[in-house]
């Protein structure tokens, strides 16, 4: 499933292509999965943002297109057999592909995420100043859930899925089944540092591509984090 690094890579690639473009048409055959897309038509793209694993296209007149890539969703510059939605803009056409059909789109009034419940309860962005060691320690002390479950739930820290939660736990030498409230100060500190390091390196590498049907960048190139020397290698934290 595309996680923070893959969505951030997608955002960075698409941003210069989409900013200022007018949405002409959005074509698809699944209004249940791709909701109110007609609201976007005729509006210009004012910004591209990311929140956790969600990509957000800010549109004129108080609308946002919120995209969750699911397990296999992504954007391409050319259509393919798994194209589910075509985004026609004034200067660019993009094709949303999704072999496994778990991705979702919503066009909503800006900031109104009630039907996208996770957006309303999501924790801090791990690469931002909002994600602090102190806040992380306090959040972990308050739950008896297993530490991997806590990381995947998005409420303590946003954007982690199986790939990067496993990698951060491996590098910090913490068992994924350990109850979060039992982690000692040194373990929490190692995990906090590992989360930030893993995600920084993954974003720099363009994310991870682990199989034929997993994430690829919009131009079809794979991510390269899985080839980095730190991938699956515990770091010598103190």
XYZ file of C-alpha atoms in Angstrom:
238
model
C 0.000 0.000 0.000
C 1.356 3.475 -0.822
C 2.412 5.126 2.427
C 3.699 8.592 3.292
C 6.867 8.456 1.104
C 4.997 7.213 -1.959
C 2.208 9.772 -1.619
C 4.704 12.573 -0.960
C 6.737 11.560 -4.024
C 3.553 11.598 -6.104
C 2.636 15.029 -4.740
C 6.046 16.482 -5.566
C 5.957 15.163 -9.126
C 2.402 16.302 -9.838
C 2.500 19.691 -8.135
C 4.298 21.672 -10.880
C 2.106 20.025 -13.530
C -1.240 20.664 -11.840
C -0.942 24.045 -10.157
C -3.050 26.613 -11.971
C -4.598 24.035 -14.300
C -8.371 23.963 -14.718
C -10.147 20.646 -14.249
C -12.134 20.105 -17.452
C -13.562 16.611 -17.004
C -13.245 13.673 -14.621
C -14.359 10.446 -16.266
C -14.981 7.154 -14.470
C -17.657 4.483 -14.079
C -17.831 4.107 -10.304
C -19.620 6.996 -8.536
C -19.656 5.041 -5.281
C -15.876 4.823 -5.145
C -15.199 8.226 -6.743
C -17.655 10.592 -5.090
C -18.957 13.947 -6.374
C -16.124 14.330 -8.875
C -18.351 16.664 -10.917
C -17.835 19.262 -8.166
C -14.230 19.602 -9.310
C -15.010 20.303 -12.942
C -14.462 23.892 -14.030
C -12.258 24.727 -11.032
C -8.543 25.459 -11.050
C -6.057 23.590 -8.885
C -4.707 26.004 -6.270
C -2.503 23.656 -4.220
C -1.461 20.051 -3.717
C -1.086 18.866 -0.134
C -0.573 15.586 1.640
C -2.010 14.465 4.976
C -0.744 11.075 6.079
C -1.461 8.779 3.131
C -4.021 11.140 1.564
C -3.320 13.401 -1.403
C -5.385 16.603 -1.380
C -5.965 18.790 -4.439
C -7.121 22.221 -3.362
C -9.572 23.699 -5.851
C -11.106 27.103 -6.474
C -14.253 28.187 -4.678
C -13.759 26.113 -1.568
C -13.505 22.559 -2.849
C -10.930 19.812 -2.332
C -10.381 16.513 -4.108
C -9.162 14.007 -1.524
C -7.470 10.895 -2.921
C -6.534 7.733 -1.067
C -4.459 5.431 -3.261
C -5.555 2.256 -1.478
C -3.310 -0.767 -2.024
C -2.298 -0.227 -5.635
C -3.528 3.164 -6.827
C -1.389 5.735 -8.592
C -1.238 8.333 -11.356
C 0.170 7.798 -14.853
C 0.784 10.027 -17.836
C -0.571 7.382 -20.233
C -3.561 5.043 -19.872
C -3.158 1.353 -19.128
C -5.503 -1.644 -18.662
C -6.032 -0.700 -15.000
C -7.038 2.922 -15.597
C -10.108 3.655 -13.445
C -10.399 7.440 -13.757
C -9.254 10.045 -16.270
C -8.471 13.554 -15.030
C -8.560 16.010 -17.946
C -7.026 19.410 -17.216
C -6.497 22.464 -19.387
C -2.843 21.585 -19.996
C -2.471 17.948 -18.936
C -4.334 14.638 -18.824
C -3.661 12.222 -15.972
C -4.810 8.646 -15.599
C -5.585 7.159 -12.214
C -4.782 3.445 -12.235
C -5.721 0.953 -9.549
C -5.305 -2.779 -10.276
C -6.872 -3.886 -6.972
C -9.614 -1.218 -6.882
C -9.175 -0.185 -3.231
C -8.467 3.495 -3.924
C -11.050 6.189 -3.180
C -11.751 9.781 -4.260
C -13.943 12.328 -2.561
C -14.630 15.883 -3.673
C -15.694 17.835 -0.588
C -16.047 21.364 0.673
C -12.665 22.493 1.927
C -11.888 20.948 5.288
C -15.152 19.003 5.580
C -13.884 15.465 6.140
C -16.719 13.900 8.128
C -17.199 11.080 5.647
C -13.432 10.465 5.661
C -13.209 9.733 9.369
C -9.487 9.036 9.514
C -8.616 12.564 8.383
C -10.324 13.988 11.451
C -8.431 11.924 14.021
C -5.019 11.638 12.388
C -1.921 12.310 14.468
C 1.001 14.636 13.688
C 3.025 14.455 10.506
C 6.232 12.574 11.416
C 8.532 14.853 9.422
C 7.050 18.038 10.845
C 7.821 19.970 14.017
C 4.452 18.814 15.402
C 5.859 15.312 15.903
C 7.854 15.670 19.114
C 9.592 13.078 21.241
C 7.700 14.262 24.302
C 4.310 13.998 22.641
C 5.197 10.588 21.223
C 6.212 9.329 24.675
C 2.988 10.588 26.243
C 0.820 9.008 23.555
C 2.506 5.614 23.873
C 2.155 5.595 27.656
C -1.616 5.945 27.319
C -2.289 2.780 25.304
C -1.918 -0.927 25.939
C -2.122 -1.842 22.276
C 0.799 -3.495 20.549
C 3.284 -0.966 19.251
C 2.861 -1.909 15.600
C -0.915 -1.585 15.913
C -0.414 1.883 17.386
C 1.811 2.958 14.489
C -0.597 1.635 11.876
C -3.653 3.282 13.451
C -2.480 6.784 12.336
C -3.672 8.487 15.541
C -0.268 8.773 17.252
C 1.695 9.497 14.079
C 0.416 9.828 10.503
C 1.456 8.109 7.302
C 3.010 4.830 8.438
C 1.896 1.501 6.969
C 3.354 -1.973 7.058
C 6.548 -1.223 5.161
C 7.780 1.712 7.210
C 6.352 0.630 10.564
C 8.200 -2.682 10.200
C 11.361 -0.937 9.087
C 11.334 1.573 11.956
C 10.688 -1.170 14.524
C 13.428 -3.338 13.035
C 15.944 -0.518 13.069
C 15.069 0.429 16.636
C 15.199 -3.236 17.770
C 11.622 -3.308 19.131
C 9.312 -6.299 18.722
C 6.093 -5.303 16.916
C 3.949 -7.149 19.483
C 5.382 -5.315 22.505
C 2.678 -3.296 24.297
C 3.269 0.384 23.606
C 2.991 1.441 27.255
C 5.875 -0.873 28.247
C 8.472 0.817 26.043
C 11.227 2.428 28.086
C 12.575 5.936 27.422
C 15.542 4.645 25.395
C 13.279 2.449 23.256
C 10.859 5.309 22.578
C 13.763 7.570 21.674
C 15.199 4.970 19.256
C 11.812 4.427 17.638
C 11.154 8.158 17.297
C 14.516 8.669 15.592
C 14.042 5.586 13.403
C 10.616 6.722 12.168
C 11.990 10.066 11.062
C 15.143 8.611 9.511
C 13.322 5.845 7.629
C 10.743 8.238 6.192
C 13.327 10.867 5.239
C 15.382 8.273 3.375
C 12.315 6.754 1.727
C 11.084 10.135 0.459
C 14.565 10.876 -0.902
C 14.542 7.489 -2.681
C 11.103 8.009 -4.216
C 9.383 5.425 -2.020
C 9.445 1.624 -2.268
C 8.458 -0.724 -5.089
C 8.333 -4.316 -3.867
C 6.337 -6.141 -6.578
C 5.004 -5.783 -10.115
C 1.623 -4.427 -8.964
C 2.879 -2.216 -6.161
C 3.525 1.521 -6.235
C 5.312 3.262 -9.095
C 5.936 6.953 -9.695
C 3.705 8.728 -12.260
C 6.325 8.308 -14.982
C 6.413 4.549 -14.324
C 9.721 4.542 -12.472
C 9.913 2.446 -9.295
C 10.829 3.677 -5.857
C 14.322 2.738 -4.694
C 14.180 2.751 -0.900
C 14.269 -1.057 -0.757
C 17.747 -0.851 -2.329
C 19.138 1.519 0.292
C 21.876 0.124 2.570
C 19.828 0.843 5.710
C 16.796 -1.131 4.464
C 16.237 -4.039 6.866
C 19.529 -3.288 8.652
C 19.335 -2.428 12.374
C 21.130 0.811 13.141
C 23.575 1.038 16.076
C 21.395 3.273 18.239
C 22.815 3.961 21.716
